[in-house]
Short mmCIF file of C-alpha atoms in Angstrom, two decimals:
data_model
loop_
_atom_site.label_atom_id
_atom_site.label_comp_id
_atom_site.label_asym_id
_atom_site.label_seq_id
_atom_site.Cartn_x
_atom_site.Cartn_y
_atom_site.Cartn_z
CA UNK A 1 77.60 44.97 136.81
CA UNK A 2 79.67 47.25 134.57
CA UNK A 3 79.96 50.88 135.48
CA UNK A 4 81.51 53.94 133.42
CA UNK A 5 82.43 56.38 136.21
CA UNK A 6 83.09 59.98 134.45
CA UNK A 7 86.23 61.95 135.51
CA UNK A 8 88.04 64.94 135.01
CA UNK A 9 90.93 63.33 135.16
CA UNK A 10 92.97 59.84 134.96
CA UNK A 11 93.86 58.73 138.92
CA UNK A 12 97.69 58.89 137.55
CA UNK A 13 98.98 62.40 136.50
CA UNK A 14 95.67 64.15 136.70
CA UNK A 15 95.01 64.53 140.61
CA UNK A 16 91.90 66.05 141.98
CA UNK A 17 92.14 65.52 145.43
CA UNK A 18 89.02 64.05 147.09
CA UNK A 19 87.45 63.07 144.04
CA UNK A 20 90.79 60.92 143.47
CA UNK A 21 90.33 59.48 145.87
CA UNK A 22 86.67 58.56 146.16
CA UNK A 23 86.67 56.92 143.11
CA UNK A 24 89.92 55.04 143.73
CA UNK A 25 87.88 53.63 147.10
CA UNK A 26 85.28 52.59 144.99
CA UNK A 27 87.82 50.84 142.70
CA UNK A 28 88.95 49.04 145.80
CA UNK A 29 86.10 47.77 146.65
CA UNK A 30 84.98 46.57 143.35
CA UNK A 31 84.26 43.61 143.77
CA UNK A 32 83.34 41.52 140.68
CA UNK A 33 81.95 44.77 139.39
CA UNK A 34 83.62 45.80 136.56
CA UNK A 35 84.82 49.62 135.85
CA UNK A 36 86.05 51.90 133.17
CA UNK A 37 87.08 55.43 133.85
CA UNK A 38 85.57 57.40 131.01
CA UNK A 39 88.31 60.60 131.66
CA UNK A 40 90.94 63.44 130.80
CA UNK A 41 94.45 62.47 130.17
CA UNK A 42 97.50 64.34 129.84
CA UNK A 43 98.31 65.28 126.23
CA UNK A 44 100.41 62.55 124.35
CA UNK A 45 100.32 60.53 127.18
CA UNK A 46 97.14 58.33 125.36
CA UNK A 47 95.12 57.52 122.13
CA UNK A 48 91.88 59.30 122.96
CA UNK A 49 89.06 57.09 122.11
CA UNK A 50 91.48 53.75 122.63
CA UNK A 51 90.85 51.59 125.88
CA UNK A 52 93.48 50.89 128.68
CA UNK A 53 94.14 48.39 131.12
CA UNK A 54 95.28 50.31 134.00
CA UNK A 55 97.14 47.76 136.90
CA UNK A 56 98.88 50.11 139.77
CA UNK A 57 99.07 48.40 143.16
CA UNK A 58 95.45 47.20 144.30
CA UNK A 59 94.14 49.07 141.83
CA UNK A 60 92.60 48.13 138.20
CA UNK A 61 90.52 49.28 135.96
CA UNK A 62 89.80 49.82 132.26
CA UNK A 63 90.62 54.12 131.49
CA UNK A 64 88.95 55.43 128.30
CA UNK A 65 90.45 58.57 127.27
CA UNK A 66 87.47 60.59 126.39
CA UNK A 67 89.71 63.96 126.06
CA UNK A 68 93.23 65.51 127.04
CA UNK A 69 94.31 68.42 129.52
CA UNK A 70 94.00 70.78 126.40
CA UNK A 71 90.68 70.80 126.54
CA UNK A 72 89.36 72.71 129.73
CA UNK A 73 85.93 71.52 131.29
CA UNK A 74 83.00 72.80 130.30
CA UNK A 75 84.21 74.03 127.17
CA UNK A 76 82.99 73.69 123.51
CA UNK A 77 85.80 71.12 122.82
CA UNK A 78 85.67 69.21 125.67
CA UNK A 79 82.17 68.65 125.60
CA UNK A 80 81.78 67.64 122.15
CA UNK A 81 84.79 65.01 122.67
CA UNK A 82 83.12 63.51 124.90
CA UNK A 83 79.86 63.62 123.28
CA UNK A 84 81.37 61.64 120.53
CA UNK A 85 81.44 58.48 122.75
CA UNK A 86 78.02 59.16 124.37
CA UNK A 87 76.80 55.76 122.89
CA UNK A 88 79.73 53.55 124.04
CA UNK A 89 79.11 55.04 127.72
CA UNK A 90 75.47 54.12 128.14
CA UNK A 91 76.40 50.44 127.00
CA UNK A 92 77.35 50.11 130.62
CA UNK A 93 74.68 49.03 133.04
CA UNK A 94 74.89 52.56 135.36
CA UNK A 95 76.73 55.68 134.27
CA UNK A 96 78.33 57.31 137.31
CA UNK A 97 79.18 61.08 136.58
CA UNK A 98 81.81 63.28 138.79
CA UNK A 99 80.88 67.02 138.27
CA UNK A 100 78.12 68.69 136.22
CA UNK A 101 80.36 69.24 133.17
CA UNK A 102 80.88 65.04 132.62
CA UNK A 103 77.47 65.49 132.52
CA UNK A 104 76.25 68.16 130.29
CA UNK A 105 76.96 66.64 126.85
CA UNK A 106 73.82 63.91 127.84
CA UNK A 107 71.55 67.38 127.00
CA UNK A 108 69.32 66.15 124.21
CA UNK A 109 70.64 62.66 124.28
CA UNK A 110 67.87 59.57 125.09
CA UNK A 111 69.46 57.52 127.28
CA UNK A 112 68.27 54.23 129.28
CA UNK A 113 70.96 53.38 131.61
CA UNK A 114 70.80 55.01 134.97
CA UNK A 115 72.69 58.57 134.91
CA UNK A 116 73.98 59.56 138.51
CA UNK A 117 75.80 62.44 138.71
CA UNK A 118 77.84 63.92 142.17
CA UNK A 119 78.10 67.22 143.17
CA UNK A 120 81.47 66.84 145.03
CA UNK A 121 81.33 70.66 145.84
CA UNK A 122 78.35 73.50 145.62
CA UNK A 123 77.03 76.07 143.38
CA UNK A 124 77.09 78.13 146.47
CA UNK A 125 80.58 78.76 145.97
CA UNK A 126 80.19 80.81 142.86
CA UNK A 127 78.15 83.03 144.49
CA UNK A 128 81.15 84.10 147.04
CA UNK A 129 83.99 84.17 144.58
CA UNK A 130 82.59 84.79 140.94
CA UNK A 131 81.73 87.26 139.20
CA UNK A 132 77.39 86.97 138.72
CA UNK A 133 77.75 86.65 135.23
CA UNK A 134 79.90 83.79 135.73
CA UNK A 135 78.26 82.12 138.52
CA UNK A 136 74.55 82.70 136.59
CA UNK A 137 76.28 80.67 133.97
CA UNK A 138 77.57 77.88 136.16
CA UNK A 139 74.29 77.43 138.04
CA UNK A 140 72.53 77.55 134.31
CA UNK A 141 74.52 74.72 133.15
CA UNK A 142 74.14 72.84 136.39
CA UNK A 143 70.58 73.32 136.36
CA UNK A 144 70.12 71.48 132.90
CA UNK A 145 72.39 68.86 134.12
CA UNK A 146 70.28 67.60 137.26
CA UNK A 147 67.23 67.53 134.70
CA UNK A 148 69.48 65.15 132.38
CA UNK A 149 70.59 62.88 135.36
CA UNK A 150 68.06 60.43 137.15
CA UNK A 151 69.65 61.33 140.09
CA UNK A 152 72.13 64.08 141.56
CA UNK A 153 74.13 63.09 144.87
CA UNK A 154 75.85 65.95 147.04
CA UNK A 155 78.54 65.08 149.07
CA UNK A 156 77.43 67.94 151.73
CA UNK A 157 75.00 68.31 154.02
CA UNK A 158 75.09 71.47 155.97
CA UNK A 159 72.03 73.18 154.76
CA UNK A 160 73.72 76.85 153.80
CA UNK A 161 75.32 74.95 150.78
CA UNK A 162 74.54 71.36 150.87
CA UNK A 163 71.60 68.50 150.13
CA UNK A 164 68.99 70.93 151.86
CA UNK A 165 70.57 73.87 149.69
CA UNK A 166 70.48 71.50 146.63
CA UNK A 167 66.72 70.85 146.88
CA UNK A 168 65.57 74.34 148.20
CA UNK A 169 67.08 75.62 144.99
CA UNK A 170 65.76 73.47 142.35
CA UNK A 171 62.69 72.48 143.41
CA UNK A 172 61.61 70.72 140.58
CA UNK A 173 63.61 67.96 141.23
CA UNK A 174 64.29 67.65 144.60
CA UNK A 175 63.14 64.35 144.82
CA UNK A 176 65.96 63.63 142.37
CA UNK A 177 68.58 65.47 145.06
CA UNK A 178 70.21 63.09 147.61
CA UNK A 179 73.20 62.92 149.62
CA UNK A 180 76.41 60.71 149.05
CA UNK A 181 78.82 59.55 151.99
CA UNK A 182 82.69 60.84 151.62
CA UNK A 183 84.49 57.10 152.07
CA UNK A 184 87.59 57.06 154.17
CA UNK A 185 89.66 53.95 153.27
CA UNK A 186 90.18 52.63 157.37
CA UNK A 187 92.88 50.38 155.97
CA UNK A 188 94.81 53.41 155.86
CA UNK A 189 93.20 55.68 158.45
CA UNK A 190 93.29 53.87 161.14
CA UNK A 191 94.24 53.51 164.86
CA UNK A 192 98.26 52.58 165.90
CA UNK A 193 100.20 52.76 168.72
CA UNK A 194 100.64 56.62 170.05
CA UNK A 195 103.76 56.33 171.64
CA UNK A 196 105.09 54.43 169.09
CA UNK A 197 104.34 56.50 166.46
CA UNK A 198 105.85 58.93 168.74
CA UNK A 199 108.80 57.12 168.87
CA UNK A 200 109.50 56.91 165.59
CA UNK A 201 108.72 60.26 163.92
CA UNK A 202 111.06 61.43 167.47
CA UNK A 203 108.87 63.99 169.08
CA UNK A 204 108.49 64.62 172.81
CA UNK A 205 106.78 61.67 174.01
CA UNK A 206 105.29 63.33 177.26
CA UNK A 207 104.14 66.47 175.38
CA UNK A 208 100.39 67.15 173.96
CA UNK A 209 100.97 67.14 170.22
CA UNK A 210 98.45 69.53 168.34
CA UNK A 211 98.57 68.55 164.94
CA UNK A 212 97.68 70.67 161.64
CA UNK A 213 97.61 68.88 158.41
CA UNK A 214 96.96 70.18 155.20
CA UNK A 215 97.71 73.32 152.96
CA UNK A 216 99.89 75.93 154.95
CA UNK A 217 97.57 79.12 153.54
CA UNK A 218 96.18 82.01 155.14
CA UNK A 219 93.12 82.50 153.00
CA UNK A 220 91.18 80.94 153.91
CA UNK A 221 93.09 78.18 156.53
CA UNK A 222 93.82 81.12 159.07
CA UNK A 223 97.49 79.20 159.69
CA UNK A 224 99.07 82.51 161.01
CA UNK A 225 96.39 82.49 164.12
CA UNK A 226 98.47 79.11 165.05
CA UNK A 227 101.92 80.79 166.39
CA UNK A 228 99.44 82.96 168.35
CA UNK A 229 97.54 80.04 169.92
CA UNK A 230 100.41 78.20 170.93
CA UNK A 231 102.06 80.73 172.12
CA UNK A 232 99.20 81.26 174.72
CA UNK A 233 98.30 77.98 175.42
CA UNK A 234 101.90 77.33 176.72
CA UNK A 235 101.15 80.30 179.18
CA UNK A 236 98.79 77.94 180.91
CA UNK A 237 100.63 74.60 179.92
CA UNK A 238 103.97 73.75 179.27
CA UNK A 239 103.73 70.83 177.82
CA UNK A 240 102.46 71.32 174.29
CA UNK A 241 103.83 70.52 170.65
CA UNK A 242 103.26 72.00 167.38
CA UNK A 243 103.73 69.99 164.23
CA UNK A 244 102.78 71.40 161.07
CA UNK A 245 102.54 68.98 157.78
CA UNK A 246 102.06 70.08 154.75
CA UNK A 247 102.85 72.79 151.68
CA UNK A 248 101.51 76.22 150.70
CA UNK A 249 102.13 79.98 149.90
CA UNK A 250 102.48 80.71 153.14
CA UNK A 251 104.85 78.08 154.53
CA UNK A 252 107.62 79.78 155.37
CA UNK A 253 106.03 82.89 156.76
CA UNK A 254 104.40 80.66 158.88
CA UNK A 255 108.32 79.41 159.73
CA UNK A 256 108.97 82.79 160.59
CA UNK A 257 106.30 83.66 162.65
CA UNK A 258 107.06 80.24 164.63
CA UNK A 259 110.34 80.99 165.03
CA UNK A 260 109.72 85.13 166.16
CA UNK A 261 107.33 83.69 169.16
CA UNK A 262 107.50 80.22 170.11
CA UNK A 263 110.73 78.27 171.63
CA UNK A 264 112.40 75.66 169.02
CA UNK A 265 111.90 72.66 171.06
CA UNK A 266 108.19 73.68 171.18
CA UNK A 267 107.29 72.90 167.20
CA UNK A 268 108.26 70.81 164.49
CA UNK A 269 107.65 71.99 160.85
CA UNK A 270 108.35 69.25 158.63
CA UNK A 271 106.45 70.71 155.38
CA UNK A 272 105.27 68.66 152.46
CA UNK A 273 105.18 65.01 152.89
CA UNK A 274 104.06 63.09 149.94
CA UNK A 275 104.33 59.34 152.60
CA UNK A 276 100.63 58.31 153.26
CA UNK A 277 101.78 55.97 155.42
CA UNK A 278 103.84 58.22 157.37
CA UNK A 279 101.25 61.09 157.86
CA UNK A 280 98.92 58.39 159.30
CA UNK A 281 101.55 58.10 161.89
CA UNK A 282 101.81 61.89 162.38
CA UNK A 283 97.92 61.55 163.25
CA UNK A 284 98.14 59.10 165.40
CA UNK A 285 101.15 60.43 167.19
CA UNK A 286 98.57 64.03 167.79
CA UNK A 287 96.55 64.26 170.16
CA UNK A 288 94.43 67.27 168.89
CA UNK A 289 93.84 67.90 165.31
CA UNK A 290 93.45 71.90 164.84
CA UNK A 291 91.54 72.90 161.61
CA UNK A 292 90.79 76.98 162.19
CA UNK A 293 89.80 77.33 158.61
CA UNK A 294 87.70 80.59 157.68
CA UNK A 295 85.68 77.97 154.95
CA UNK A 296 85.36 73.88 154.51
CA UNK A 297 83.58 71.50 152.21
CA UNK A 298 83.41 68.17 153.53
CA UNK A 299 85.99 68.39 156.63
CA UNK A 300 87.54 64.78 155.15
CA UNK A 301 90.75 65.79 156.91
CA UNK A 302 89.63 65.78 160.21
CA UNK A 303 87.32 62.58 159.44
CA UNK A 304 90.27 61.09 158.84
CA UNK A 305 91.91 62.29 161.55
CA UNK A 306 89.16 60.97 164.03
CA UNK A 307 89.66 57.56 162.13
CA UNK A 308 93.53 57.42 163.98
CA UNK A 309 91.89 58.34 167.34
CA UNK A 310 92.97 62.07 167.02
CA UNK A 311 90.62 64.51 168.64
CA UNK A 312 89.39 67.97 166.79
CA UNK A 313 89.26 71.50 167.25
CA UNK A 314 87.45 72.96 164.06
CA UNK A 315 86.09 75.89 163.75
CA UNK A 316 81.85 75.27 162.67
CA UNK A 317 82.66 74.87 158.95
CA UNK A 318 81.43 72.22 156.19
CA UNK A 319 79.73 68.77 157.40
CA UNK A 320 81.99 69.19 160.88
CA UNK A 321 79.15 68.31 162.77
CA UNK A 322 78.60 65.15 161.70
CA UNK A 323 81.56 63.69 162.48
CA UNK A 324 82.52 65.82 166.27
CA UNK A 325 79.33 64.83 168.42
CA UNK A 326 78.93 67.47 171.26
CA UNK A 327 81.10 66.54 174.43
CA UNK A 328 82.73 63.63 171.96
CA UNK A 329 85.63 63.87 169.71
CA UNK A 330 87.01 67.00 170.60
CA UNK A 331 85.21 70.41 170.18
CA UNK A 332 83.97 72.83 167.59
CA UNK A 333 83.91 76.75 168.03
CA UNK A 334 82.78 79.68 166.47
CA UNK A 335 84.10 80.76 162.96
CA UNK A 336 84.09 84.14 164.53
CA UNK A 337 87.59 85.68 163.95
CA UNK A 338 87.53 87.88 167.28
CA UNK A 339 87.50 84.86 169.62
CA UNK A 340 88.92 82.16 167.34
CA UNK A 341 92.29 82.40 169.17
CA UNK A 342 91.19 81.85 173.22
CA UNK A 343 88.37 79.39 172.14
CA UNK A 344 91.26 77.19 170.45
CA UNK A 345 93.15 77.71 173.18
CA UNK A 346 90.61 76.94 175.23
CA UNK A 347 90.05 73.77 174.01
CA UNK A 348 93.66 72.54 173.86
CA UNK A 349 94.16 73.43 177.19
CA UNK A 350 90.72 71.44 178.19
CA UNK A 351 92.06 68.22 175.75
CA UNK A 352 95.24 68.30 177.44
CA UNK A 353 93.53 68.10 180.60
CA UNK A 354 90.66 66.04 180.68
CA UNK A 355 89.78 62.53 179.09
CA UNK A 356 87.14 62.76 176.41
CA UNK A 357 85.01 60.01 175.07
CA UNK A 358 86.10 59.14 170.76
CA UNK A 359 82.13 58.55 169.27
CA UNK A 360 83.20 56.46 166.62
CA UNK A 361 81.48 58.15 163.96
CA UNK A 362 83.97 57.66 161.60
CA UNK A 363 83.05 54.01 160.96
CA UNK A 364 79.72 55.41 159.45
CA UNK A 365 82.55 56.51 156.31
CA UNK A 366 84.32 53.33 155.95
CA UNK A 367 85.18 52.91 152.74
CA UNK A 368 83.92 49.50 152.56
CA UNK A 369 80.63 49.97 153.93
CA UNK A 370 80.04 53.20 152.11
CA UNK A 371 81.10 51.44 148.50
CA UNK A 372 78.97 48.16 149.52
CA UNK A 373 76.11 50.69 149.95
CA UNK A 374 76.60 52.38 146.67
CA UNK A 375 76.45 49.24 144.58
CA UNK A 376 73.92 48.10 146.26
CA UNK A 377 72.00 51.42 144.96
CA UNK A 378 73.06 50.68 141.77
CA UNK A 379 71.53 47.32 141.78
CA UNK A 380 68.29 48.78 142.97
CA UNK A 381 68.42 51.27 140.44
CA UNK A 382 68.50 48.12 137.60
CA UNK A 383 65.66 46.26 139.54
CA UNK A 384 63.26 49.41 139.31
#
């Protein structure tokens, strides 16, 4: 089967996060399936129009440069590059689209092969930090798109913004509307030794280690509640460590605010870390995972984090829910600012205490399974 999957990007100097890496987990997984990434590269860096045999590690995969990063999405420009190679594209057997504006130049355009776009975020988001002229124009153009596409997958669920949002909204095709799995590559995620980890990255070995990953920002992470809530869960038990990983605008006041109310020996900060490998450890060294964040999507983070055995504390944000099972996993609490600090506490304290059961929901997201699943979509999609 060959597939053109359509990116905003190129997988090498283009990152998009997530999206990344969902379609380099699908690359993975291949197969005998054969793939070309129909995307943006930097400028100079390709021929546009002028295919590429990517190799880098376990990954490979043809790239066709359909535009460069001096084009923005969803302009004039950038949709009529692409539109240009509109015919090579549906040559393949299914076209798989990443975001509404890969698939917008298809308007007008007969087309055959199977067109299946994802929605890796929601429209809903406009709506809290656009302008209305702005988001009427996004949800116009997104709108148009799920008519062109046989099918539009949303990686959420949670009915304020998700699948049930999705079809709510545009009725006329929510039998078109459907929801597609976040993979988490368990090659990588996965279970290791705690006290080895431990070990190695040298933190107290006898202490409970809450762990936050991910960007060190305020707005809309809440990272400044964090001195707060350590401080006051070591009121009621002594043995608890902080480690912070990752980069942001508010790195070092967080630093600061560390250092103003906690001991040293009771945190580690050790900022950015661009090691995979080694942040897997970090997880599996925690035993609580704290996300307080104001606002999630898809809560991969702490999916991830309950693929090394780590238990959660998340405030009710994104697609949490699916993956923390009530009395399993660890515990989610109220995005309600006023009692965000003593429920966290709260449920450190009760994690550090008590045993709690891991529901292995994760495995539901293995990257293999989840690819396996998608192909095997495709294939029904050609049988139809």
């Amino acid at each position: 089967m060959k597939i053109a999957i359509l990116h905003v990007g190129d997988l090498e100097h283009l990152a998009l996060g997530g999206v990344d890496q969902y379609i380099k987990n699908i690359i993975r997984d291949r197969k005998d399936n054969k793939i070309t990434i129909f995307g943006t590269c930097v400028k100079g860096k390709y021929d546009i129009g002028k295919v590429y045999n990517i190799k880098n590690g376990n990954l490979e995969y043809d790239f066709f440069p359909i535009s460069d990063d001096s084009m923005r999405p969803l302009t004039l420009g950038y949709l009529l590059s692409e539109r240009k190679y509109l015919n090579k594209i549906l040559e393949y057997d299914v076209v798989y689209a990443q975001r509404i504006e890969t698939v917008l130049p298809f308007v007008l355009k007969k087309h055959k092969t199977p067109i299946i776009q994802v929605v890796h975020g929601s429209s809903y988001y406009t709506t809290m930090h656009w302008n209305k002229l702005k988001s009427w124009i996004y949800e116009f153009f997104e709108k148009i798109t799920i008519g062109i596409a046989d099918e539009t997958n949303v990686v959420l669920m949670r009915s304020e913004f998700g699948v049930p949002y999705y079809k709510k909204k545009y009725k006329k095709y929510a039998n078109k509307i459907g929801y597609a799995k976040i993979p988490v590559n368990t090659d990588i995620f996965r279970q290791l030794d705690k006290l080895e980890c431990k070990k190695k990255l040298e933190l107290p070995q006898d202490d409970f280690i809450v762990l936050y990953g991910g960007r060190v920002e305020d707005n809309p992470k809440r990272v400044l509640l964090i001195p707060q809530i350590i401080q006051k869960a070591l009121q009621l038990h002594k043995n608890i460590h902080l480690v912070v990983v990752g980069d942001g605008t508010d790195l070092e006041k967080l630093r600061l605010d560390l250092n103003n109310s906690l001991p040293q020996e009771a945190y580690t900060v050790v900022g950015y870390l661009e090691d995979r490998d080694k942040f897997v450890q970090y997880l599996n060294a925690s035993d609580a995972n704290i996300n307080i964040s104001e606002f999630e999507g898809t809560c991969t983070s702490s999916l991830e984090a309950i693929a090394c055995e780590a238990k959660i504390i998340s405030t009710d944000v994104g697609d949490i829910r699916l993956f923390v099972k009530e009395g399993k996993d660890g515990f989610v609490i109220a995005n309600c600012e006023d009692t965000i600090v003593d429920d966290s506490v709260n449920a450190i304290i009760s994690l550090a205490e008590n045993k709690i059961e891991m529901s292995g929901t994760y495995k539901n997201y293995d990257c293999h399974q989840v690819v396996a699943e998608l192909f095997a979509h495709f294939e029904a999609l050609l049988d139809e």
